[in-house]
Amino acid sequence: MAGMLLVSAAGLAAGSAFNGRWDIRVTGDTSRAWWMELQDVGTPAARGSFVSDFWGDLNRIDEMLVGDGELKFGFHHQENGQEIHDIYSARLEGGKLIGTARTEGSPKPPVNWVGVRAPAIGEKDDGSWRAGQPVVLFNHKDMAGWRSLTPDKPFGWSVEDSLLKATGRASNLVSEQKFWNFELHVEFRLPERSNSGIGLRSRYEVQILEDYGRLPNSHGNGAVYSRILPSENASKPAGEWQTYDIRLVGRHVTVVLNGKKVIDNGLIEGLTSIANDPDEGLPGALTLQGDHGPVDFREVVLTPLLNK
């Protein structure tokens, strides 16, 4: 892959077919989905963004090459003091990207993936939506209506004293019901240095983080993870109950954290690293993250929004 930053002459004409936003399904793995945006492929200005190669971020593609109808791109990053080079390749077949991913020098076989063009979603939060019948997703007695995202791993959730509790080494929970546009009320509590999240339609994470007193950032409490920065840090100290009131219409999200509006009708451009369902044009489940740290949930109530 040496010299990938240089664009091959053969790729100048064909590269533009790869441009656009792509929703990616990892073959044989229903627990994760990826997202990619490519621009000016096949020119010296080629660039792209990818979710998620390392650390769950919206990663900028380091290197890109098109030749003989194949797109190749890659990333360099450090893990445990070692340089990691991840290499992706794909071809267009029937309008889809058919690709592989591998780590240079790794004995593991390549991961296969399929990308489809992300749909345009034109719905706006324009006053034309009305509240439907609220759906209580946590009944305070058991985990009816939820399933483990990774049933082959330790479950790590329980209901105690009418609270939904994760140990911090739990599988993510996914609601059995799927939803489109909605308002969501969640009450949660974190110990010190803990971390969780809420996956809207199992695609877009609103971060939950114990970060009281810190500067707001795109990975902090109230953020749409790695995509939308909250306007302020409205977090409460560790151990206190906190509330989210989240409104999602199309790709537009409003986030109220502890009574303060920290995202006002923000545009979500694509999937975040919590995503396990890449079909952006269809209703999706709610995901509760349980594998990043202990967390308690007291209320999870979702109200569908209906067009008048």
Tab-separated table of C-alpha atoms in Angstrom:
chain	number	residue	atom	x	y	z
A	1	MET	CA	0.000	0.000	0.000
A	2	ALA	CA	3.020	2.282	-0.224
A	3	GLY	CA	2.232	5.432	-2.156
A	4	MET	CA	-1.522	5.199	-1.629
A	5	LEU	CA	-1.749	8.955	-1.170
A	6	LEU	CA	-0.896	9.290	-4.835
A	7	VAL	CA	-3.826	8.824	-7.211
A	8	SER	CA	-3.258	6.394	-10.063
A	9	ALA	CA	-3.899	7.697	-13.569
A	10	ALA	CA	-6.228	4.776	-14.221
A	11	GLY	CA	-8.416	5.828	-11.314
A	12	LEU	CA	-9.015	9.427	-12.398
A	13	ALA	CA	-12.076	8.664	-14.533
A	14	ALA	CA	-13.564	5.722	-12.639
A	15	GLY	CA	-13.095	7.021	-9.097
A	16	SER	CA	-16.109	9.327	-9.025
A	17	ALA	CA	-18.452	6.307	-8.929
A	18	PHE	CA	-17.293	5.697	-5.343
A	19	ASN	CA	-18.205	9.181	-4.131
A	20	GLY	CA	-21.054	9.673	-1.660
A	21	ARG	CA	-22.201	8.357	1.699
A	22	TRP	CA	-22.331	4.641	2.351
A	23	ASP	CA	-24.054	2.572	5.057
A	24	ILE	CA	-22.049	-0.586	5.648
A	25	ARG	CA	-23.074	-3.997	6.964
A	26	VAL	CA	-20.312	-6.248	8.290
A	27	THR	CA	-20.929	-9.713	6.876
A	28	GLY	CA	-21.864	-12.246	9.537
A	29	ASP	CA	-21.810	-9.708	12.381
A	30	THR	CA	-25.148	-8.180	13.399
A	31	SER	CA	-23.593	-6.326	16.351
A	32	ARG	CA	-21.887	-3.574	14.346
A	33	ALA	CA	-22.333	-1.392	11.311
A	34	TRP	CA	-20.014	1.114	9.632
A	35	TRP	CA	-20.440	4.344	7.679
A	36	MET	CA	-18.293	6.103	5.098
A	37	GLU	CA	-18.306	9.323	3.117
A	38	LEU	CA	-16.049	9.686	0.074
A	39	GLN	CA	-15.387	12.864	-1.880
A	40	ASP	CA	-13.375	13.627	-5.043
A	41	VAL	CA	-12.222	10.024	-5.379
A	42	GLY	CA	-9.990	9.590	-8.383
A	43	THR	CA	-8.509	13.092	-8.070
A	44	PRO	CA	-5.549	14.459	-6.095
A	45	ALA	CA	-8.097	15.999	-3.663
A	46	ALA	CA	-9.612	12.618	-2.698
A	47	ARG	CA	-10.705	12.476	0.934
A	48	GLY	CA	-13.046	10.547	3.153
A	49	SER	CA	-14.450	9.876	6.611
A	50	PHE	CA	-15.163	6.499	8.178
A	51	VAL	CA	-17.032	5.124	11.202
A	52	SER	CA	-15.628	3.183	12.831
A	53	ASP	CA	-12.073	1.977	12.482
A	54	PHE	CA	-10.439	2.842	15.781
A	55	TRP	CA	-11.627	4.292	19.117
A	56	GLY	CA	-15.200	4.576	17.815
A	57	ASP	CA	-14.512	7.936	16.206
A	58	LEU	CA	-15.415	9.563	12.932
A	59	ASN	CA	-11.982	8.787	11.447
A	60	ARG	CA	-10.444	10.693	8.566
A	61	ILE	CA	-9.131	8.334	5.897
A	62	ASP	CA	-5.347	8.560	5.770
A	63	GLU	CA	-4.721	7.138	2.306
A	64	MET	CA	-6.747	6.316	-0.783
A	65	LEU	CA	-6.137	4.813	-4.225
A	66	VAL	CA	-8.322	3.727	-7.148
A	67	GLY	CA	-7.041	1.373	-9.823
A	68	ASP	CA	-8.481	-1.318	-12.089
A	69	GLY	CA	-11.951	-0.684	-10.707
A	70	GLU	CA	-10.896	-1.220	-7.092
A	71	LEU	CA	-10.933	1.288	-4.256
A	72	LYS	CA	-8.294	0.929	-1.540
A	73	PHE	CA	-8.029	3.052	1.573
A	74	GLY	CA	-6.405	2.797	4.953
A	75	PHE	CA	-5.633	4.106	8.417
A	76	HIS	CA	-2.541	4.318	10.640
A	77	HIS	CA	-2.916	4.441	14.411
A	78	GLN	CA	-1.191	3.376	17.605
A	79	GLU	CA	-2.370	0.598	19.915
A	80	ASN	CA	-0.361	-0.378	22.987
A	81	GLY	CA	2.675	1.380	21.560
A	82	GLN	CA	2.494	-0.428	18.226
A	83	GLU	CA	1.814	1.057	14.800
A	84	ILE	CA	-1.364	-0.423	13.299
A	85	HIS	CA	-2.100	-0.243	9.577
A	86	ASP	CA	-5.677	-1.130	8.609
A	87	ILE	CA	-6.368	-1.714	4.924
A	88	TYR	CA	-9.761	-1.710	3.197
A	89	SER	CA	-10.596	-2.560	-0.388
A	90	ALA	CA	-13.849	-2.610	-2.346
A	91	ARG	CA	-15.372	-2.951	-5.793
A	92	LEU	CA	-18.691	-1.692	-7.115
A	93	GLU	CA	-21.078	-4.526	-7.970
A	94	GLY	CA	-24.712	-3.823	-8.779
A	95	GLY	CA	-24.516	-0.403	-7.166
A	96	LYS	CA	-23.127	-1.823	-3.912
A	97	LEU	CA	-19.649	-1.727	-2.449
A	98	ILE	CA	-18.364	-5.259	-1.900
A	99	GLY	CA	-15.337	-5.031	0.323
A	100	THR	CA	-12.828	-6.541	2.718
A	101	ALA	CA	-10.924	-5.184	5.709
A	102	ARG	CA	-7.693	-6.481	7.198
A	103	THR	CA	-4.854	-5.386	9.463
A	104	GLU	CA	-1.420	-5.539	7.886
A	105	GLY	CA	0.613	-8.377	9.366
A	106	SER	CA	-2.331	-9.924	11.219
A	107	PRO	CA	-2.928	-13.680	10.852
A	108	LYS	CA	-6.692	-13.122	11.084
A	109	PRO	CA	-8.686	-13.579	7.857
A	110	PRO	CA	-10.122	-10.454	6.205
A	111	VAL	CA	-13.519	-9.160	7.323
A	112	ASN	CA	-16.085	-8.948	4.527
A	113	TRP	CA	-18.500	-6.037	4.244
A	114	VAL	CA	-21.189	-4.622	1.948
A	115	GLY	CA	-21.973	-0.935	1.529
A	116	VAL	CA	-25.161	0.605	0.129
A	117	ARG	CA	-25.758	4.275	-0.557
A	118	ALA	CA	-27.139	6.106	2.465
A	119	PRO	CA	-30.703	7.269	1.773
A	120	ALA	CA	-31.771	10.883	1.634
A	121	ILE	CA	-34.141	11.549	4.555
A	122	GLY	CA	-36.042	14.752	3.957
A	123	GLU	CA	-38.241	14.932	7.056
A	124	LYS	CA	-37.813	18.073	9.163
A	125	ASP	CA	-38.945	19.005	12.656
A	126	ASP	CA	-41.211	21.692	11.228
A	127	GLY	CA	-44.201	21.659	13.591
A	128	SER	CA	-46.137	19.089	11.598
A	129	TRP	CA	-45.574	16.252	14.104
A	130	ARG	CA	-47.827	15.248	16.994
A	131	ALA	CA	-47.230	12.946	19.914
A	132	GLY	CA	-48.661	9.450	19.751
A	133	GLN	CA	-49.220	6.987	22.581
A	134	PRO	CA	-46.201	6.728	24.916
A	135	VAL	CA	-44.443	3.365	25.052
A	136	VAL	CA	-42.958	2.399	28.422
A	137	LEU	CA	-39.875	0.414	27.420
A	138	PHE	CA	-38.771	-0.468	30.964
A	139	ASN	CA	-41.511	-1.881	33.197
A	140	HIS	CA	-39.469	-1.798	36.468
A	141	LYS	CA	-39.992	-5.548	36.950
A	142	ASP	CA	-37.979	-7.381	34.317
A	143	MET	CA	-36.348	-6.982	30.904
A	144	ALA	CA	-39.392	-7.853	28.842
A	145	GLY	CA	-39.123	-6.204	25.434
A	146	TRP	CA	-35.328	-6.218	25.348
A	147	ARG	CA	-32.754	-8.618	23.934
A	148	SER	CA	-28.999	-8.941	24.106
A	149	LEU	CA	-27.154	-7.589	21.080
A	150	THR	CA	-24.436	-10.224	21.572
A	151	PRO	CA	-26.084	-13.302	23.129
A	152	ASP	CA	-22.812	-15.257	22.984
A	153	LYS	CA	-21.247	-12.865	25.523
A	154	PRO	CA	-21.989	-12.381	29.249
A	155	PHE	CA	-25.339	-10.649	29.708
A	156	GLY	CA	-24.480	-8.396	32.647
A	157	TRP	CA	-27.905	-6.744	33.163
A	158	SER	CA	-30.380	-7.124	36.007
A	159	VAL	CA	-33.452	-5.491	37.512
A	160	GLU	CA	-32.976	-4.566	41.175
A	161	ASP	CA	-35.110	-2.208	43.290
A	162	SER	CA	-37.100	-1.270	40.165
A	163	LEU	CA	-33.886	-0.180	38.375
A	164	LEU	CA	-32.350	-1.542	35.184
A	165	LYS	CA	-28.681	-2.064	36.031
A	166	ALA	CA	-25.604	-2.911	33.959
A	167	THR	CA	-22.391	-4.187	35.520
A	168	GLY	CA	-20.188	-2.368	33.008
A	169	ARG	CA	-19.105	-5.547	31.243
A	170	ALA	CA	-22.534	-6.246	29.830
A	171	SER	CA	-23.830	-6.819	26.353
A	172	ASN	CA	-25.637	-3.881	24.802
A	173	LEU	CA	-29.426	-4.124	25.084
A	174	VAL	CA	-31.638	-3.696	22.024
A	175	SER	CA	-35.384	-3.088	22.161
A	176	GLU	CA	-37.567	-5.609	20.388
A	177	GLN	CA	-39.755	-2.794	19.036
A	178	LYS	CA	-38.524	-0.485	16.304
A	179	PHE	CA	-39.367	3.182	15.893
A	180	TRP	CA	-38.978	6.035	13.426
A	181	ASN	CA	-39.568	9.592	14.694
A	182	PHE	CA	-40.034	9.975	18.436
A	183	GLU	CA	-39.489	11.760	21.711
A	184	LEU	CA	-37.521	9.822	24.310
A	185	HIS	CA	-37.361	10.365	28.072
A	186	VAL	CA	-34.574	8.550	29.928
A	187	GLU	CA	-33.454	8.795	33.560
A	188	PHE	CA	-29.988	7.421	34.305
A	189	ARG	CA	-27.257	7.365	36.950
A	190	LEU	CA	-23.503	6.797	36.660
A	191	PRO	CA	-20.699	6.190	39.148
A	192	GLU	CA	-17.380	8.018	38.765
A	193	ARG	CA	-15.505	7.566	35.471
A	194	SER	CA	-18.299	5.516	33.914
A	195	ASN	CA	-19.574	5.597	30.361
A	196	SER	CA	-22.703	4.452	28.511
A	197	GLY	CA	-24.881	5.612	25.640
A	198	ILE	CA	-28.270	5.506	23.951
A	199	GLY	CA	-28.479	4.351	20.338
A	200	LEU	CA	-31.339	6.100	18.529
A	201	ARG	CA	-32.772	3.705	15.920
A	202	SER	CA	-29.708	1.619	16.871
A	203	ARG	CA	-27.690	4.005	14.671
A	204	TYR	CA	-26.959	7.315	16.371
A	205	GLU	CA	-25.461	7.434	19.865
A	206	VAL	CA	-26.316	10.105	22.372
A	207	GLN	CA	-23.411	9.788	24.767
A	208	ILE	CA	-23.760	9.106	28.490
A	209	LEU	CA	-20.582	10.011	30.359
A	210	GLU	CA	-19.580	10.936	33.894
A	211	ASP	CA	-17.907	14.255	33.022
A	212	TYR	CA	-19.205	16.804	35.530
A	213	GLY	CA	-17.244	20.054	35.424
A	214	ARG	CA	-15.359	19.361	32.199
A	215	LEU	CA	-15.484	21.356	28.991
A	216	PRO	CA	-18.126	20.167	26.477
A	217	ASN	CA	-16.810	18.021	23.645
A	218	SER	CA	-18.106	15.708	20.933
A	219	HIS	CA	-17.431	12.646	23.128
A	220	GLY	CA	-19.030	14.062	26.278
A	221	ASN	CA	-22.381	13.808	27.994
A	222	GLY	CA	-25.033	15.353	25.747
A	223	ALA	CA	-23.108	14.839	22.502
A	224	VAL	CA	-24.133	12.848	19.469
A	225	TYR	CA	-20.990	10.777	19.682
A	226	SER	CA	-18.123	12.133	17.563
A	227	ARG	CA	-20.608	14.107	15.433
A	228	ILE	CA	-22.452	16.907	17.280
A	229	LEU	CA	-20.944	18.969	20.090
A	230	PRO	CA	-23.272	19.959	22.938
A	231	SER	CA	-23.544	23.702	23.527
A	232	GLU	CA	-22.633	23.299	27.201
A	233	ASN	CA	-21.808	20.673	29.792
A	234	ALA	CA	-25.080	20.198	31.689
A	235	SER	CA	-23.935	17.064	33.538
A	236	LYS	CA	-24.602	16.411	37.206
A	237	PRO	CA	-22.007	14.903	39.578
A	238	ALA	CA	-21.425	11.159	39.702
A	239	GLY	CA	-24.121	9.259	41.588
A	240	GLU	CA	-26.900	11.766	40.897
A	241	TRP	CA	-29.888	10.968	38.728
A	242	GLN	CA	-29.839	12.702	35.340
A	243	THR	CA	-32.444	13.064	32.596
A	244	TYR	CA	-32.441	13.056	28.834
A	245	ASP	CA	-35.311	14.346	26.727
A	246	ILE	CA	-34.437	13.605	23.108
A	247	ARG	CA	-36.455	14.382	19.984
A	248	LEU	CA	-35.582	12.728	16.674
A	249	VAL	CA	-37.255	13.627	13.371
A	250	GLY	CA	-35.607	12.322	10.223
A	251	ARG	CA	-31.930	13.121	10.717
A	252	HIS	CA	-32.642	16.070	13.026
A	253	VAL	CA	-32.140	15.725	16.771
A	254	THR	CA	-32.787	17.924	19.790
A	255	VAL	CA	-31.175	16.904	23.080
A	256	VAL	CA	-32.198	18.280	26.482
A	257	LEU	CA	-29.883	17.165	29.283
A	258	ASN	CA	-31.029	17.836	32.845
A	259	GLY	CA	-33.472	20.466	31.619
A	260	LYS	CA	-30.951	22.319	29.426
A	261	LYS	CA	-31.141	22.208	25.635
A	262	VAL	CA	-27.630	21.252	24.548
A	263	ILE	CA	-28.381	20.318	20.905
A	264	ASP	CA	-31.069	22.252	19.040
A	265	ASN	CA	-32.339	20.539	15.883
A	266	GLY	CA	-28.875	19.279	14.995
A	267	LEU	CA	-28.295	17.365	11.772
A	268	ILE	CA	-26.956	13.815	12.129
A	269	GLU	CA	-25.070	13.104	8.918
A	270	GLY	CA	-24.643	9.364	9.440
A	271	LEU	CA	-24.048	6.393	11.709
A	272	THR	CA	-21.987	6.502	14.891
A	273	SER	CA	-19.970	3.671	16.384
A	274	ILE	CA	-22.887	2.288	18.437
A	275	ALA	CA	-24.657	1.373	15.193
A	276	ASN	CA	-25.749	-2.213	14.678
A	277	ASP	CA	-28.498	-1.545	12.112
A	278	PRO	CA	-27.275	0.232	8.949
A	279	ASP	CA	-30.673	0.473	7.204
A	280	GLU	CA	-31.038	4.221	7.770
A	281	GLY	CA	-34.263	4.567	5.791
A	282	LEU	CA	-36.197	2.147	8.029
A	283	PRO	CA	-37.417	2.257	11.643
A	284	GLY	CA	-34.845	1.069	14.161
A	285	ALA	CA	-34.609	-0.165	17.723
A	286	LEU	CA	-33.336	1.598	20.802
A	287	THR	CA	-29.921	0.484	22.075
A	288	LEU	CA	-28.665	0.854	25.656
A	289	GLN	CA	-24.903	0.550	25.966
A	290	GLY	CA	-23.698	-1.733	28.713
A	291	ASP	CA	-20.121	-2.624	27.813
A	292	HIS	CA	-18.316	0.628	28.698
A	293	GLY	CA	-19.096	1.003	32.407
A	294	PRO	CA	-21.728	0.540	35.118
A	295	VAL	CA	-24.992	2.408	34.618
A	296	ASP	CA	-28.496	2.426	36.115
A	297	PHE	CA	-31.660	3.339	34.233
A	298	ARG	CA	-34.807	4.358	36.097
A	299	GLU	CA	-37.128	5.402	33.239
A	300	VAL	CA	-37.128	4.685	29.504
A	301	VAL	CA	-40.275	6.047	27.839
A	302	LEU	CA	-40.586	6.601	24.092
A	303	THR	CA	-43.392	8.586	22.458
A	304	PRO	CA	-43.759	8.079	18.689
A	305	LEU	CA	-44.213	11.233	16.631
A	306	LEU	CA	-46.923	11.103	13.977
A	307	ASN	CA	-47.409	13.409	11.031
A	308	LYS	CA	-50.613	15.459	11.285
